Tab-separated table of C-alpha atoms and ligand atoms in Angstrom:
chain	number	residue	atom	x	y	z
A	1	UNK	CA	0.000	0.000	0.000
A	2	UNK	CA	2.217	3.211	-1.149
A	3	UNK	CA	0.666	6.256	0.005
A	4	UNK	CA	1.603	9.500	-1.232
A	5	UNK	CA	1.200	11.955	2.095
A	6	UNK	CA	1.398	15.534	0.334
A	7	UNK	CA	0.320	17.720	3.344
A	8	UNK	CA	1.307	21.064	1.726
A	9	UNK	CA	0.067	24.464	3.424
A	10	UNK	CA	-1.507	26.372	6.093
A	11	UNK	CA	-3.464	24.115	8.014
A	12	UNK	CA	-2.899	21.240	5.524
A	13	UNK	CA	0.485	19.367	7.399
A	14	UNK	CA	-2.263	19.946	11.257
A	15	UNK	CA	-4.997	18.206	9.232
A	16	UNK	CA	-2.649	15.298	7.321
A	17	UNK	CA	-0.721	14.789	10.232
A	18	UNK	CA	-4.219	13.887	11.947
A	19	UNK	CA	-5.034	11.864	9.431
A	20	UNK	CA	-1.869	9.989	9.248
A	21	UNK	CA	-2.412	9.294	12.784
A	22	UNK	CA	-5.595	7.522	12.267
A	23	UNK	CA	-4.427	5.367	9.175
A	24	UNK	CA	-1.182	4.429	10.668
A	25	UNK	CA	-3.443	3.128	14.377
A	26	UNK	CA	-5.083	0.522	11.973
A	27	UNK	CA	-2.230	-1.566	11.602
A	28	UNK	CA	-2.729	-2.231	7.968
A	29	UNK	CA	0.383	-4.609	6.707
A	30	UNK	CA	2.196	-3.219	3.957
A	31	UNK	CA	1.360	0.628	4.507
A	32	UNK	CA	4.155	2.724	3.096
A	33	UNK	CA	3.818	6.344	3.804
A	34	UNK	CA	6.208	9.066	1.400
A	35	UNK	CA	6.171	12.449	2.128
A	36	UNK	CA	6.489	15.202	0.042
A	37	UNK	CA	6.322	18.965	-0.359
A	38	UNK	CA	3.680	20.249	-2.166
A	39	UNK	CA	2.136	24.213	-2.914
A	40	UNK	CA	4.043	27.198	-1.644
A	41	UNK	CA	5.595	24.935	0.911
A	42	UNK	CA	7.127	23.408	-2.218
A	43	UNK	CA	7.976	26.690	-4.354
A	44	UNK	CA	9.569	28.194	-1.037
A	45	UNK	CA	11.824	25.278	-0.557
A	46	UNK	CA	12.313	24.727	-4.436
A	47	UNK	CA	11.107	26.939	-6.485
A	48	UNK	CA	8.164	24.968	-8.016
A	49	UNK	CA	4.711	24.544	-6.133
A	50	UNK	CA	4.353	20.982	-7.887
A	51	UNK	CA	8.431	19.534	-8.072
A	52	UNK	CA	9.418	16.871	-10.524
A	53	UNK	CA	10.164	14.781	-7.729
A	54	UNK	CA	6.698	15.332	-5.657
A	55	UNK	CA	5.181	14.331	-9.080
A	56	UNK	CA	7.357	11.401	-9.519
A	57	UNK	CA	6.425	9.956	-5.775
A	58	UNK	CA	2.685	11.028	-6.482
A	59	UNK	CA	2.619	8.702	-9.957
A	60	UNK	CA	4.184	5.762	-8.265
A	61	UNK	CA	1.882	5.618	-5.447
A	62	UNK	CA	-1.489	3.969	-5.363
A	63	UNK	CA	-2.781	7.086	-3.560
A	64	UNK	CA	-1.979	10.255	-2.344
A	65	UNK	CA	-3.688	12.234	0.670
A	66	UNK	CA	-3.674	15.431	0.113
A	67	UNK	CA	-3.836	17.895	2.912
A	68	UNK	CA	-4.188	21.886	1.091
A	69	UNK	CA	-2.384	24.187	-0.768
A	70	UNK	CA	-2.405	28.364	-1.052
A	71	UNK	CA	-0.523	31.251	0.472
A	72	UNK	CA	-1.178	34.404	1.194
A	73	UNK	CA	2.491	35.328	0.077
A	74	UNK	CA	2.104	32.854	-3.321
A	75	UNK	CA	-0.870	35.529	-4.527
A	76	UNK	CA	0.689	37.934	-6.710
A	77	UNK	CA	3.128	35.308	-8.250
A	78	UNK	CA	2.833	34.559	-12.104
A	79	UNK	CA	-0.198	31.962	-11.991
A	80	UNK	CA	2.069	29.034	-13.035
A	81	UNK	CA	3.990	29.071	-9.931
A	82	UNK	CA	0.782	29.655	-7.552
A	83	UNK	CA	0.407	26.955	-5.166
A	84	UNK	CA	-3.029	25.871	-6.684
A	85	UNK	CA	-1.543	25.042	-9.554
A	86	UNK	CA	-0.392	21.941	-7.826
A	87	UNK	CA	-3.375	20.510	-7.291
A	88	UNK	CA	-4.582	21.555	-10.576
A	89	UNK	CA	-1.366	19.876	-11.904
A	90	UNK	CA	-1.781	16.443	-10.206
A	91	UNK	CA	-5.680	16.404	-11.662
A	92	UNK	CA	-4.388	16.827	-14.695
A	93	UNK	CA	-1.213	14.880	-14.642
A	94	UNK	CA	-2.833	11.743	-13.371
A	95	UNK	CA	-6.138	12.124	-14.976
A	96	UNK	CA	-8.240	12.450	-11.892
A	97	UNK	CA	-11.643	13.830	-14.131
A	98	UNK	CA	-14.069	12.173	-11.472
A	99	UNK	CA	-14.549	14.302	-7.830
A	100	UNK	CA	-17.022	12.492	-5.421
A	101	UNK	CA	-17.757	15.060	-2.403
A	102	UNK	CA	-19.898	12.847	-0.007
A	103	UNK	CA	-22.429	15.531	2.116
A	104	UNK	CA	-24.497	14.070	4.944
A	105	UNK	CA	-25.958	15.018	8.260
A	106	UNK	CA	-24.098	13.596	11.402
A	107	UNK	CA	-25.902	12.357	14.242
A	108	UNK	CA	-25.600	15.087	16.762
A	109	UNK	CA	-24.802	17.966	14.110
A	110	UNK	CA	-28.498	19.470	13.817
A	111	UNK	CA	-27.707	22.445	15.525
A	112	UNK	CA	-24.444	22.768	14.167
A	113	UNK	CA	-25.721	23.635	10.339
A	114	UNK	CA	-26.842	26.547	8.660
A	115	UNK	CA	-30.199	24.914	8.413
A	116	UNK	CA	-33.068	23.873	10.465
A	117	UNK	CA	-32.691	20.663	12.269
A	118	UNK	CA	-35.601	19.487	10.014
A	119	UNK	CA	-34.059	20.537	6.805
A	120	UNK	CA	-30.639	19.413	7.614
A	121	UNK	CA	-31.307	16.148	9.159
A	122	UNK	CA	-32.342	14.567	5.173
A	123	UNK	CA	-29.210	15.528	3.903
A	124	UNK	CA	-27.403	12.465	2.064
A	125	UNK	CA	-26.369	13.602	-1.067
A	126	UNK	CA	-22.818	13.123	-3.367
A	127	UNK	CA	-21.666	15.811	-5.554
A	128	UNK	CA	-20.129	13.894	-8.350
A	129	UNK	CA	-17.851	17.057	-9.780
A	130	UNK	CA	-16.012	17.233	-13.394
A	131	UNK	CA	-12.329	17.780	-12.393
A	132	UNK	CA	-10.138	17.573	-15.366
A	133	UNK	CA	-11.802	20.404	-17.734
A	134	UNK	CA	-14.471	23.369	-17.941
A	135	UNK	CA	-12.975	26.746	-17.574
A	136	UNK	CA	-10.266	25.808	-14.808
A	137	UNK	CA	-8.217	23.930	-17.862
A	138	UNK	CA	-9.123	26.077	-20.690
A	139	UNK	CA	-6.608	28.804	-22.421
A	140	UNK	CA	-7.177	32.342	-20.224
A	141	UNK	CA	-5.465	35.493	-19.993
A	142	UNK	CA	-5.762	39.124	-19.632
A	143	UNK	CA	-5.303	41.175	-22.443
A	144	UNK	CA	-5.744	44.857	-23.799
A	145	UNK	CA	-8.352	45.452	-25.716
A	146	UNK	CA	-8.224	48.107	-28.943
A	147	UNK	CA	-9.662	50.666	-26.711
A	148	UNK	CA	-7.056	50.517	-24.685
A	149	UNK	CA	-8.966	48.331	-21.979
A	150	UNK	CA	-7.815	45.794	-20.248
A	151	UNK	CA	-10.057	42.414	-20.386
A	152	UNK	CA	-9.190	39.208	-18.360
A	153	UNK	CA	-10.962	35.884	-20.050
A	154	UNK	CA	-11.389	32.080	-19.992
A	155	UNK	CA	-12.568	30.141	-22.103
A	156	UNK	CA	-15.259	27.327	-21.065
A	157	UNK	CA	-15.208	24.166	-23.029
A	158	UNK	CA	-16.494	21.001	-22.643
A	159	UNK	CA	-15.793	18.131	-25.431
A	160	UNK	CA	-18.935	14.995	-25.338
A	161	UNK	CA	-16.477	12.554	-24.195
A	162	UNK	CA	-15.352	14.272	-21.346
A	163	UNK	CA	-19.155	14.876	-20.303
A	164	UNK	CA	-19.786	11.240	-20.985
A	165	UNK	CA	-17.047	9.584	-18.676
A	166	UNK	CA	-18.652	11.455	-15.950
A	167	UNK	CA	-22.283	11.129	-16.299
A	168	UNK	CA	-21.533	7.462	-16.307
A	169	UNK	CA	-19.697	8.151	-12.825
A	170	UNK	CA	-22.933	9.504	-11.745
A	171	UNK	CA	-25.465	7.269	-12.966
A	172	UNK	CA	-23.119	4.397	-11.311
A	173	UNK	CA	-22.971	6.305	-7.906
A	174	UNK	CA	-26.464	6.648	-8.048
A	175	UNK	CA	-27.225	2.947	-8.808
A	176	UNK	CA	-25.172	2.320	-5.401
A	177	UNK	CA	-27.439	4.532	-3.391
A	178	UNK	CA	-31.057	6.338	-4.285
A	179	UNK	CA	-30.984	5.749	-7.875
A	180	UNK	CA	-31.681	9.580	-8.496
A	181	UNK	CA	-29.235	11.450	-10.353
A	182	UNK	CA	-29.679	15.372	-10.469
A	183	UNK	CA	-27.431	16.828	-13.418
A	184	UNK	CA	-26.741	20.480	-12.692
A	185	UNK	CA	-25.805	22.872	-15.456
A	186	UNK	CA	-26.613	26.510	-17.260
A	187	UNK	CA	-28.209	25.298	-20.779
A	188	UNK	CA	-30.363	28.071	-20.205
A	189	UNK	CA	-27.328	30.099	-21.432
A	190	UNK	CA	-24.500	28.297	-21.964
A	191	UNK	CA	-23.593	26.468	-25.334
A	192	UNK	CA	-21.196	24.746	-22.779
A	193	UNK	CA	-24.038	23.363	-20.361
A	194	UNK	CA	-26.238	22.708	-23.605
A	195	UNK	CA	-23.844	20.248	-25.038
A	196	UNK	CA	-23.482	19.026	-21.604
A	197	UNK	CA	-27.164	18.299	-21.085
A	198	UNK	CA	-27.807	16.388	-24.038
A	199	UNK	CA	-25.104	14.101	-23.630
A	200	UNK	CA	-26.252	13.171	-20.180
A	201	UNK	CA	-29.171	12.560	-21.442
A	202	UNK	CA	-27.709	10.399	-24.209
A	203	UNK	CA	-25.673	8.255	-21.242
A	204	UNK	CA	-29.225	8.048	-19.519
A	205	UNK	CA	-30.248	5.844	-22.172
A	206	UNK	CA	-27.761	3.062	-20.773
A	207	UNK	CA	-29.174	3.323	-16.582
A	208	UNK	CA	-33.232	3.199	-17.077
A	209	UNK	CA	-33.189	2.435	-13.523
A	210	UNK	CA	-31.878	5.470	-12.582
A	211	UNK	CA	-34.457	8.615	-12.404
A	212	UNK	CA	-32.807	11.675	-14.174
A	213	UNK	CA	-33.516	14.918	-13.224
A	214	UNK	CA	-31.959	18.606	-14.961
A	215	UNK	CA	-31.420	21.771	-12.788
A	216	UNK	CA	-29.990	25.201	-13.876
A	217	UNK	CA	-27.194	26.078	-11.296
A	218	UNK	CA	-28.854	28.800	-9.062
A	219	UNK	CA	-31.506	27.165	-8.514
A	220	UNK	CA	-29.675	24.156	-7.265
A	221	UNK	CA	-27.695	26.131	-5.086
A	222	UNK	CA	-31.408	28.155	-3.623
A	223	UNK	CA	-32.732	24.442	-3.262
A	224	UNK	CA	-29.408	22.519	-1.576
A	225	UNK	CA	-30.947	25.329	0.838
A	226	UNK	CA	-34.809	24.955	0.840
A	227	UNK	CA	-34.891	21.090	0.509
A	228	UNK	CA	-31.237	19.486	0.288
A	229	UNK	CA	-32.813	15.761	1.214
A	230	UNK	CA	-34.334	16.039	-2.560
A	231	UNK	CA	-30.606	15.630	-3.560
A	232	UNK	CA	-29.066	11.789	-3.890
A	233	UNK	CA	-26.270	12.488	-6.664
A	234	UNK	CA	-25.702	15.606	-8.609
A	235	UNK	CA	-22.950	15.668	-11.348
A	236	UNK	CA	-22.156	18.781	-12.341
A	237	UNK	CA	-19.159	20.601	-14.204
A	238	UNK	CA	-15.980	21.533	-12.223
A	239	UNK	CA	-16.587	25.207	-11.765
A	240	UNK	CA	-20.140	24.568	-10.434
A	241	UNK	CA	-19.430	21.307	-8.389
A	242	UNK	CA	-16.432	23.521	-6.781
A	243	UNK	CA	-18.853	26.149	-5.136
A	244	UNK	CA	-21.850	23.856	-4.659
A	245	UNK	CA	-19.649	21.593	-2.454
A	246	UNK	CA	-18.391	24.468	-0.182
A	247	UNK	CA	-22.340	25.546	0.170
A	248	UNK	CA	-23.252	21.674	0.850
A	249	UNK	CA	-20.234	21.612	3.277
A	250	UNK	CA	-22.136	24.491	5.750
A	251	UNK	CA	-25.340	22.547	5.233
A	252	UNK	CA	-24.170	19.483	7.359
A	253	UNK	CA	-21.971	21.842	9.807
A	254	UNK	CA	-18.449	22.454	8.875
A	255	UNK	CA	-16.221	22.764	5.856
A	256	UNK	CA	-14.097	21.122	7.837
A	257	UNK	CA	-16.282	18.180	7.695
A	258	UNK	CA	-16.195	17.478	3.782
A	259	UNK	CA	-13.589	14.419	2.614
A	260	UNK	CA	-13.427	13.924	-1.402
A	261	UNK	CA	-12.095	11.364	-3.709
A	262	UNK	CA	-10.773	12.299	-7.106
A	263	UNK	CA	-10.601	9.192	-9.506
A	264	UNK	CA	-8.837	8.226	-12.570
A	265	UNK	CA	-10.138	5.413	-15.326
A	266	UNK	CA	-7.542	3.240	-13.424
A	267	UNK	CA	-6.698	2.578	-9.791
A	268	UNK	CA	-5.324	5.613	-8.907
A	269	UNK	CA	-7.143	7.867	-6.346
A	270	UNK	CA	-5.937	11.625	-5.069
A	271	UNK	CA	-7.982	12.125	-1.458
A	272	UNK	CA	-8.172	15.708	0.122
A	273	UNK	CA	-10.481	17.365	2.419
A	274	UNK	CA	-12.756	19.782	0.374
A	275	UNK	CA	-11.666	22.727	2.401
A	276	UNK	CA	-8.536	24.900	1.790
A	277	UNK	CA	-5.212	25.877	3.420
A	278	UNK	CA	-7.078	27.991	6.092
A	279	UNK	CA	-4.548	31.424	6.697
A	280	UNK	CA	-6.841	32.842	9.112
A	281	UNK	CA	-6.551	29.637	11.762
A	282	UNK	CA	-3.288	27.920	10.555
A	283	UNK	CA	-0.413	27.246	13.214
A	284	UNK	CA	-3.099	27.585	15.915
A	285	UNK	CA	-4.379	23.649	16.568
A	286	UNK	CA	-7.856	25.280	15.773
A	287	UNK	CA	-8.300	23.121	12.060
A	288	UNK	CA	-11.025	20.182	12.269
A	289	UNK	CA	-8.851	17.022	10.857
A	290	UNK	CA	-12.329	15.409	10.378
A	291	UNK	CA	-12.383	16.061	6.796
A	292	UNK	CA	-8.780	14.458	6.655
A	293	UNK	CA	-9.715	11.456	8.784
A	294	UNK	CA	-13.204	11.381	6.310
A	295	UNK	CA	-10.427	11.687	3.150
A	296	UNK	CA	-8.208	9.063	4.466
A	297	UNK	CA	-11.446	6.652	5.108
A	298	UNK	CA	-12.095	7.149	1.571
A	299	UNK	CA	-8.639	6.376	0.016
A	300	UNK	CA	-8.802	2.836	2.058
A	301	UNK	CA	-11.999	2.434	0.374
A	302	UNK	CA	-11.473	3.081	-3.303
A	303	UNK	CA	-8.562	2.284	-3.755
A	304	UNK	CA	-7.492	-0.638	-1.621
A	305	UNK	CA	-11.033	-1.851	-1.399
A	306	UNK	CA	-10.775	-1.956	2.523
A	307	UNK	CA	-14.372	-1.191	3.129
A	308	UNK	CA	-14.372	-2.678	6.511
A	309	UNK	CA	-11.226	-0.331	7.536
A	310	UNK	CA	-13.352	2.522	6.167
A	311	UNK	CA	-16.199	2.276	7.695
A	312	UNK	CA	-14.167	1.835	10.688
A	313	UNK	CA	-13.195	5.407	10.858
A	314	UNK	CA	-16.553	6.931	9.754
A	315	UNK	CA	-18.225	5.031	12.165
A	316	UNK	CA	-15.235	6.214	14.744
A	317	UNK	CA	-16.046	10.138	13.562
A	318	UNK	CA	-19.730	9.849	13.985
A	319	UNK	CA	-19.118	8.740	17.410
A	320	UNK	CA	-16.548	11.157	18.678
A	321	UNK	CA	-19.188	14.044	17.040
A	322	UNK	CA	-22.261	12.192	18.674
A	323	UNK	CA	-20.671	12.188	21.993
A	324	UNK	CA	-19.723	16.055	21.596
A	325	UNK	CA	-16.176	15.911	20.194
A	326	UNK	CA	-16.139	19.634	18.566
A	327	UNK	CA	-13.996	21.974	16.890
A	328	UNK	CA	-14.548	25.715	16.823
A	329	UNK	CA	-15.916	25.560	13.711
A	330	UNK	CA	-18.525	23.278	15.829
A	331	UNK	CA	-19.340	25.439	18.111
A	332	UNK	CA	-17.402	23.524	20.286
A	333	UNK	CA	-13.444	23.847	22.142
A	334	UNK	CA	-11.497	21.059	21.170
A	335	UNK	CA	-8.333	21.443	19.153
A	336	UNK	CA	-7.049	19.637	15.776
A	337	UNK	CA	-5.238	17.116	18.490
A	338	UNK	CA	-7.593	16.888	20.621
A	339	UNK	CA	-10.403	15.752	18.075
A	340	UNK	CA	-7.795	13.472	16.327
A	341	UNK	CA	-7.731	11.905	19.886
A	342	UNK	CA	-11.479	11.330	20.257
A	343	UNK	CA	-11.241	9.590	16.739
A	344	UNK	CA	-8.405	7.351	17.605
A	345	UNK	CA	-10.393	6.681	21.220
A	346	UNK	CA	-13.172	5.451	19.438
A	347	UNK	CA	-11.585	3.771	16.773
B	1	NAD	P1	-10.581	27.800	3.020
B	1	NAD	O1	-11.372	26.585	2.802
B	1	NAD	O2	-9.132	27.635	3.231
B	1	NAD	O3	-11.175	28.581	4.296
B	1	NAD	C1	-12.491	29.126	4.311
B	1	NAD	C2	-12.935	29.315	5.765
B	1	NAD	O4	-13.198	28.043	6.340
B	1	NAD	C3	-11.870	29.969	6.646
B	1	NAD	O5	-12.492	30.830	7.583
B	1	NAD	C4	-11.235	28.792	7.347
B	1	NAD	O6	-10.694	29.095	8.621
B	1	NAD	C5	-12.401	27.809	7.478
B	1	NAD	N1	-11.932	26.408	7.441
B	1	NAD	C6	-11.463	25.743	6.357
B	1	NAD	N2	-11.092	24.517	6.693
B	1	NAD	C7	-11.321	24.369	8.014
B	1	NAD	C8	-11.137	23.309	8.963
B	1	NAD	N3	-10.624	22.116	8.585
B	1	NAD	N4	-11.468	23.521	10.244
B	1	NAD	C9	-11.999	24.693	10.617
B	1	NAD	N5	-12.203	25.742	9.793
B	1	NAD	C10	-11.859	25.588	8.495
B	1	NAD	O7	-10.884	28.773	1.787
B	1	NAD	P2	-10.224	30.211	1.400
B	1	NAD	O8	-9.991	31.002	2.639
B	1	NAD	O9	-11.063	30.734	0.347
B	1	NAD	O10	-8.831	29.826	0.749
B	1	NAD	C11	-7.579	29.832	1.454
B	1	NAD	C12	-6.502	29.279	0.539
B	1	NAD	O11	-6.718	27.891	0.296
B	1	NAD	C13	-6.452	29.934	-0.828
B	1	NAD	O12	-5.097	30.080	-1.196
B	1	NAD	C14	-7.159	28.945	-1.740
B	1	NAD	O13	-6.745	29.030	-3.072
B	1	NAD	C15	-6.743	27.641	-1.109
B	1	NAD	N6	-7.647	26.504	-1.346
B	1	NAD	C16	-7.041	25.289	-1.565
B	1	NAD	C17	-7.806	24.143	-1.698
B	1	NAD	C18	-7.110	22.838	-1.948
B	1	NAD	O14	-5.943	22.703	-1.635
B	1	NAD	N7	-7.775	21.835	-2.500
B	1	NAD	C19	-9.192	24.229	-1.558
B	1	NAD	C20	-9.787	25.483	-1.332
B	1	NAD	C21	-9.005	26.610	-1.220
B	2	IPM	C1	-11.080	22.776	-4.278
B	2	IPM	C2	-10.320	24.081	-4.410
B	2	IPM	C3	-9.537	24.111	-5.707
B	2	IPM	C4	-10.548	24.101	-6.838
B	2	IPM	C5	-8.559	25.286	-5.889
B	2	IPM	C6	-7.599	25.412	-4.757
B	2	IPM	C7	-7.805	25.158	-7.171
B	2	IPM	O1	-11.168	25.169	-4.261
B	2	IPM	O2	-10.451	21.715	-4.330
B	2	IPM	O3	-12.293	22.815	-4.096
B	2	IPM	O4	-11.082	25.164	-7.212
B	2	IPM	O5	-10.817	23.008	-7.352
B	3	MN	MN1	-13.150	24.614	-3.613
């Protein structure tokens, strides 16, 4: 089992370190943890925020956990050496097109969300998110117009086979849950979305067990509001996925709460927390690791197919939260140790 630990910045090496914790208590034979540096961690140190050799270790793993990357101080570099680009650069590099961002309701956590204990408590839902195209990968610049304006663009593209390889994602991940699949787009305006639409509907043609559903992106983000428990899986483009799965995240309670999976066509998996690198609370043991610990759970799941193990530690998180284990993004006092502890108690 060669793990890839790229814990990168701000809160990111508090959160991995967590989560390393919790993997490493399970006493899996044949784990192999590499470090590397990753992000502005990585261009301080080296000069690039995604090394040749922190590539090379990340391809010859079977998975990588992923802790954060951004800095403050990385902002007004040239955009090819901002620490995002390092995580843009191992999506792309290893082909990780396919983002599954689990959102449900802990036991315990009613208070905790943005919504009212009878709206949050349905919340089960799985944003299946595009991660290898859409306007994130396409060309972009800022340039002076005639006029003598300036004008900053990207261009949004999406090609049919790239829409197709995820819809299929999403029709699968829906066939292992509610069987209601939720496509979420802006064909109301966008040629982009249009093309989009129609070839989900095309793939829907293979899964007639699955009931598909279309819904223009503001609304879907005024209804993961109203009435989230209508939700089982929504697949949506990477720009929309991105914000609808920080909005889901404050739904259940916490960003801090939301593990992903980002999958290739092979066995490969890349597993971060959903959050970011945190400036305003790094260095101070304030970050919840949950989202780590959630991340790690994950990786043992798809890609070492240690569901047992998994469901270990989510069943070890739901306790520690049911019994009052909180972060300050909780409403509660305990530290990024200190909830790391509760996990490992329970585990
Ligand atoms: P952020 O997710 O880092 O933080 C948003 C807010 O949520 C902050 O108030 C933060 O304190 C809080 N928060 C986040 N994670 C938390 C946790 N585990 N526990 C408790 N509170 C938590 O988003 P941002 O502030 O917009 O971005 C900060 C930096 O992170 C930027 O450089 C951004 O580009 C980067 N970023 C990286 C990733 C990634 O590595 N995948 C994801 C998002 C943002
Ligand atoms: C995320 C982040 C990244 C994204 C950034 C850091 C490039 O917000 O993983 O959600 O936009 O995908
Ligand atoms: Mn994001």
């Amino acid at each position: 089992m060669k793990i890839a630990v790229l814990p990168g910045d701000g809160i990111g090496p508090e959160v991995t370190h967590e989560a390393v914790r919790v993997l490493e208590a399970l006493g899996l034979p044949g784990l192999e943890l590499t470090a590397a540096p990753v992000g502005g961690a990585a261009y301080k140190a080296s000069g690039h925020p995604l090394p040749a050799e922190t590539l090379a270790i990340a391809k010859a793993a079977d998975a990588i956990l992923f802790g954060a990357v951004g800095d403050p101080d990385c902002d007004g570099l040239e955009r090819s050496l901002r620490p995002e680009q390092a995580i843009l650069g191992l999506r792309k590099e290893l082909g990780l097109f396919a983002n599954l961002r689990p959102a449900k309701l802990f036991k315990g956590l009613e208070d905790a969300s943005a919504l009212r204990p009878e709206v949050s408590s349905a919340i089960d839902l799985l944003i299946v998110r595009e991660l290898n195209g859409d306007v994130y990968f396409g060309e972009k610049g800022i340039r002076t117009l005639p006029d003598g304006r300036r004008q900053g663009w990207d261009m949004m593209a999406y090609a049919e086979d790239e829409v197709r390889r995820i819809a299929h994602v999403g029709f699968r991940a829906a066939i292992g849950r509610r069987n209601k699949l939720c496509s979420v787009d802006k064909a109301n305006v966008l040629e982009t979305s249009q093309l989009w639409r129609d070839v989900v509907i095309e793939v829907s043609a293979d899964y007639p067990e699955v009931e598909l559903s279309h819904m223009y992106v503001d609304n879907a983000a005024m209804q993961l509001v109203r009435n989230p428990g209508q939700f089982d899986v929504m697949v949506t483009g990477n720009l929309f996925g991105d914000i609808l799965s920080d909005q889901a995240s404050m739904c259940v309670g916490s960003i801090g709460l939301l593990a992903s999976a980002s999958l290739s066509e092979g066995t490969q998996g890349l597993y971060e927390p959903i959050h970011g690198s945190a400036p305003d609370i790094a260095g101070k043991g304030l970050a919840n690791p949950m989202a780590t610990v959630l991340s790690a759970a994950m990786l043992l799941r798809h890609s070492f197919g240690l569901e047992g193990e998994a469901a270990r530690i989510e069943a070890a998180v739901a306790r520690a939260l049911a019994d009052g284990a909180r972060g300050a993004d909780l409403g509660g006092s305990l530290g990024t140790v200190a909830i790391a502890d509760a996990i490992l108690e329970r585990l």
